Amino acid sequence: MADNIVWHSHPVDQATRADQKSQHPLLIWFTGLSASGKSTIAGALEQVLTAQGYHTYLLDGDNVRHGLCKDLGFSDQDRKENIRRVGEVARLMVDGGLIVLAAFISPFRADRQIVRDILPAGQFVEVFIDTDINVCRKRDPKGLYAKADRGEIKQFTGIDSPYEPPETPEVHVAADRLSVAESVNQLLAYLHHAGALRAGYVPLAVEEGGPED
């Protein structure tokens, strides 16, 4: 960083923005295998939070690669840079007082730790969407596992590139055994207990069915 660049503080700070929105800003980071249910559960949670008056934004892995990270591939170095960029964007949005949801495979613990470290203490919530790879294969809505098996996709997480599951996530969602509504309610209960939802929340009615990603 150049020596002549200095962080400029502004009179409207995160606390002011958070009070305006009656919420505790934080980053909810969803990690898990492809087709584990990350995007579906994150989207359902955002829908509930928005309907109940909270201010949110969802950053999705595929979506950011259409713009912010469209110049990156899937090498280990590119994956690291992808997560770094998303982490910096999310940090600014959290500073803006938002509850930010980020759904990314983010296979490496070190990369997820980098994002945690740039957020203020208590404002990074790691959510492990834990779905057995055989369940992910069965869903495979994008056909990615089949392509990886045929060698058409290289460095695919869970096939020829490793996935390092979180060791101590704030929330561990057994998404291959829970419905979307049950998963969302687990997250809502955690967020309320953590003080993020100052106005409280209404849980979803639980119905039959499981998540997809």
Short mmCIF file of C-alpha atoms in Angstrom, two decimals:
data_model
loop_
_atom_site.label_atom_id
_atom_site.label_comp_id
_atom_site.label_asym_id
_atom_site.label_seq_id
_atom_site.Cartn_x
_atom_site.Cartn_y
_atom_site.Cartn_z
CA MET A 1 0.00 0.00 0.00
CA ALA A 2 1.29 3.47 -0.87
CA ASP A 3 2.51 5.53 2.09
CA ASN A 4 0.33 8.50 1.12
CA ILE A 5 -2.97 6.58 1.39
CA VAL A 6 -4.71 7.16 4.72
CA TRP A 7 -8.08 5.80 5.87
CA HIS A 8 -10.58 8.64 6.14
CA SER A 9 -13.16 8.40 8.92
CA HIS A 10 -16.61 9.85 8.30
CA PRO A 11 -19.10 11.22 10.85
CA VAL A 12 -21.76 8.60 10.03
CA ASP A 13 -20.37 5.32 11.35
CA GLN A 14 -21.49 1.71 11.49
CA ALA A 15 -23.21 2.12 14.86
CA THR A 16 -25.31 4.97 13.49
CA ARG A 17 -26.34 2.96 10.45
CA ALA A 18 -27.12 -0.09 12.60
CA ASP A 19 -29.31 1.93 14.98
CA GLN A 20 -31.18 3.36 12.00
CA LYS A 21 -31.97 -0.17 10.84
CA SER A 22 -32.62 -1.68 14.31
CA GLN A 23 -30.25 -4.55 13.67
CA HIS A 24 -26.73 -5.73 14.41
CA PRO A 25 -24.74 -5.74 11.14
CA LEU A 26 -22.80 -8.87 10.35
CA LEU A 27 -21.64 -11.20 7.61
CA ILE A 28 -23.27 -14.64 7.46
CA TRP A 29 -20.88 -16.83 5.47
CA PHE A 30 -22.39 -20.01 4.00
CA THR A 31 -19.82 -22.64 3.03
CA GLY A 32 -20.30 -26.17 1.73
CA LEU A 33 -20.01 -28.39 -1.31
CA SER A 34 -21.65 -27.61 -4.64
CA ALA A 35 -25.36 -28.57 -4.42
CA SER A 36 -25.20 -28.67 -0.63
CA GLY A 37 -28.00 -26.10 -0.31
CA LYS A 38 -26.01 -22.91 0.35
CA SER A 39 -27.75 -20.62 -2.13
CA THR A 40 -31.23 -21.98 -1.45
CA ILE A 41 -30.96 -21.65 2.32
CA ALA A 42 -29.25 -18.26 2.14
CA GLY A 43 -31.93 -16.99 -0.25
CA ALA A 44 -34.73 -18.29 1.95
CA LEU A 45 -33.17 -16.68 5.02
CA GLU A 46 -32.80 -13.35 3.24
CA GLN A 47 -36.42 -13.52 2.10
CA VAL A 48 -37.60 -14.04 5.67
CA LEU A 49 -35.39 -11.31 7.08
CA THR A 50 -36.47 -8.82 4.43
CA ALA A 51 -40.15 -9.62 4.92
CA GLN A 52 -39.71 -9.01 8.64
CA GLY A 53 -38.15 -5.59 8.16
CA TYR A 54 -34.42 -6.24 8.25
CA HIS A 55 -31.94 -4.76 5.78
CA THR A 56 -29.92 -7.38 3.91
CA TYR A 57 -27.88 -8.19 0.83
CA LEU A 58 -27.03 -11.62 -0.60
CA LEU A 59 -23.71 -12.21 -2.37
CA ASP A 60 -23.85 -15.45 -4.38
CA GLY A 61 -20.85 -17.34 -5.74
CA ASP A 62 -22.05 -17.66 -9.33
CA ASN A 63 -23.38 -14.11 -9.48
CA VAL A 64 -20.14 -12.35 -8.50
CA ARG A 65 -18.28 -14.28 -11.18
CA HIS A 66 -20.43 -12.50 -13.77
CA GLY A 67 -18.89 -9.16 -12.81
CA LEU A 68 -16.62 -8.55 -9.83
CA CYS A 69 -14.67 -11.78 -10.33
CA LYS A 70 -15.28 -12.57 -13.99
CA ASP A 71 -11.54 -12.46 -14.69
CA LEU A 72 -10.82 -15.32 -12.27
CA GLY A 73 -10.67 -19.04 -12.90
CA PHE A 74 -10.74 -21.92 -10.43
CA SER A 75 -7.10 -22.47 -9.58
CA ASP A 76 -6.28 -22.38 -5.87
CA GLN A 77 -4.84 -18.87 -6.29
CA ASP A 78 -7.89 -17.62 -8.19
CA ARG A 79 -10.22 -19.13 -5.59
CA LYS A 80 -8.28 -17.30 -2.89
CA GLU A 81 -8.53 -13.99 -4.76
CA ASN A 82 -12.24 -14.57 -5.38
CA ILE A 83 -12.88 -14.94 -1.66
CA ARG A 84 -10.62 -11.98 -0.81
CA ARG A 85 -12.56 -9.67 -3.14
CA VAL A 86 -15.92 -10.86 -1.84
CA GLY A 87 -14.71 -10.44 1.73
CA GLU A 88 -13.67 -6.84 1.12
CA VAL A 89 -16.99 -6.00 -0.54
CA ALA A 90 -18.89 -7.69 2.29
CA ARG A 91 -16.85 -5.76 4.88
CA LEU A 92 -17.92 -2.45 3.33
CA MET A 93 -21.56 -3.56 3.23
CA VAL A 94 -21.44 -4.64 6.88
CA ASP A 95 -19.94 -1.26 7.72
CA GLY A 96 -23.01 0.15 5.98
CA GLY A 97 -25.15 -1.50 8.65
CA LEU A 98 -26.42 -4.41 6.56
CA ILE A 99 -26.86 -8.06 7.38
CA VAL A 100 -24.86 -9.57 4.52
CA LEU A 101 -25.28 -13.17 3.41
CA ALA A 102 -22.53 -14.78 1.32
CA ALA A 103 -22.98 -18.21 -0.30
CA PHE A 104 -19.64 -19.56 -1.54
CA ILE A 105 -18.10 -23.02 -1.63
CA SER A 106 -14.96 -21.34 -0.21
CA PRO A 107 -13.21 -24.70 0.22
CA PHE A 108 -10.14 -23.59 2.17
CA ARG A 109 -10.15 -22.76 5.89
CA ALA A 110 -7.34 -20.22 5.52
CA ASP A 111 -9.33 -18.18 2.99
CA ARG A 112 -12.41 -18.14 5.22
CA GLN A 113 -10.22 -17.10 8.14
CA ILE A 114 -8.90 -14.15 6.14
CA VAL A 115 -12.46 -12.89 5.70
CA ARG A 116 -13.20 -13.43 9.40
CA ASP A 117 -10.10 -11.45 10.34
CA ILE A 118 -11.07 -8.34 8.35
CA LEU A 119 -14.46 -8.08 10.08
CA PRO A 120 -14.87 -6.60 13.57
CA ALA A 121 -15.08 -9.21 16.31
CA GLY A 122 -18.48 -10.87 16.45
CA GLN A 123 -19.52 -9.77 12.96
CA PHE A 124 -18.55 -12.92 11.04
CA VAL A 125 -20.86 -15.91 11.30
CA GLU A 126 -19.60 -19.07 9.61
CA VAL A 127 -22.41 -21.41 8.57
CA PHE A 128 -21.43 -24.90 7.50
CA ILE A 129 -24.05 -26.33 5.15
CA ASP A 130 -23.18 -29.95 5.79
CA THR A 131 -24.57 -32.22 3.07
CA ASP A 132 -23.16 -35.63 2.23
CA ILE A 133 -21.44 -35.60 -1.16
CA ASN A 134 -23.64 -38.47 -2.36
CA VAL A 135 -26.71 -36.33 -1.71
CA CYS A 136 -25.04 -33.45 -3.58
CA ARG A 137 -24.31 -35.79 -6.48
CA LYS A 138 -27.91 -36.94 -6.56
CA ARG A 139 -29.17 -33.37 -6.75
CA ASP A 140 -26.48 -32.05 -9.12
CA PRO A 141 -28.89 -29.43 -10.57
CA LYS A 142 -26.17 -27.94 -12.80
CA GLY A 143 -24.74 -31.28 -13.89
CA LEU A 144 -21.34 -30.32 -12.50
CA TYR A 145 -20.49 -33.56 -10.71
CA ALA A 146 -21.26 -35.53 -13.87
CA LYS A 147 -19.00 -33.23 -15.90
CA ALA A 148 -16.23 -33.50 -13.30
CA ASP A 149 -16.49 -37.30 -13.36
CA ARG A 150 -16.07 -37.20 -17.15
CA GLY A 151 -13.04 -34.96 -16.82
CA GLU A 152 -14.80 -31.99 -18.44
CA ILE A 153 -14.29 -29.84 -15.32
CA LYS A 154 -10.92 -29.76 -13.61
CA GLN A 155 -10.19 -28.83 -9.98
CA PHE A 156 -13.79 -29.47 -8.94
CA THR A 157 -14.27 -29.33 -5.19
CA GLY A 158 -14.91 -32.74 -3.68
CA ILE A 159 -13.65 -34.59 -6.77
CA ASP A 160 -10.11 -33.55 -7.66
CA SER A 161 -9.83 -30.50 -5.40
CA PRO A 162 -10.20 -30.69 -1.61
CA TYR A 163 -12.87 -29.22 0.62
CA GLU A 164 -11.83 -28.32 4.16
CA PRO A 165 -14.94 -28.28 6.37
CA PRO A 166 -15.14 -25.76 9.19
CA GLU A 167 -13.85 -27.08 12.50
CA THR A 168 -15.81 -24.74 14.77
CA PRO A 169 -18.51 -22.94 12.75
CA GLU A 170 -20.96 -20.69 14.53
CA VAL A 171 -23.80 -22.66 12.96
CA HIS A 172 -23.67 -26.26 11.70
CA VAL A 173 -26.65 -27.05 9.47
CA ALA A 174 -27.24 -30.73 8.68
CA ALA A 175 -28.84 -29.79 5.39
CA ASP A 176 -29.24 -33.34 4.11
CA ARG A 177 -31.56 -34.09 7.05
CA LEU A 178 -33.40 -30.78 7.45
CA SER A 179 -35.91 -29.01 5.24
CA VAL A 180 -35.22 -25.47 4.05
CA ALA A 181 -37.66 -24.11 6.64
CA GLU A 182 -35.99 -26.05 9.45
CA SER A 183 -32.56 -24.83 8.34
CA VAL A 184 -33.77 -21.22 8.18
CA ASN A 185 -35.34 -21.47 11.63
CA GLN A 186 -32.07 -22.80 13.05
CA LEU A 187 -30.30 -19.75 11.62
CA LEU A 188 -32.97 -17.31 12.79
CA ALA A 189 -32.72 -18.68 16.33
CA TYR A 190 -28.94 -18.27 16.28
CA LEU A 191 -29.13 -14.70 14.95
CA HIS A 192 -31.74 -13.74 17.54
CA HIS A 193 -29.66 -15.26 20.36
CA ALA A 194 -26.60 -13.39 19.05
CA GLY A 195 -28.48 -10.09 19.25
CA ALA A 196 -28.58 -9.42 15.52
CA LEU A 197 -32.37 -9.24 15.27
CA ARG A 198 -33.27 -6.46 17.67
CA ALA A 199 -36.94 -6.46 16.72
CA GLY A 200 -37.26 -10.23 17.11
CA TYR A 201 -38.43 -12.64 14.43
CA VAL A 202 -41.22 -14.97 13.37
CA PRO A 203 -40.10 -18.53 12.47
CA LEU A 204 -41.15 -20.22 9.27
CA ALA A 205 -43.82 -22.88 9.25
CA VAL A 206 -42.11 -26.24 8.77
CA GLU A 207 -43.15 -28.26 5.74
CA GLU A 208 -41.86 -31.37 4.03
CA GLY A 209 -38.97 -31.03 1.60
CA GLY A 210 -35.19 -30.54 1.46
CA PRO A 211 -32.90 -27.87 0.08
CA GLU A 212 -31.23 -27.72 -3.28
CA ASP A 213 -28.29 -25.62 -4.49
#
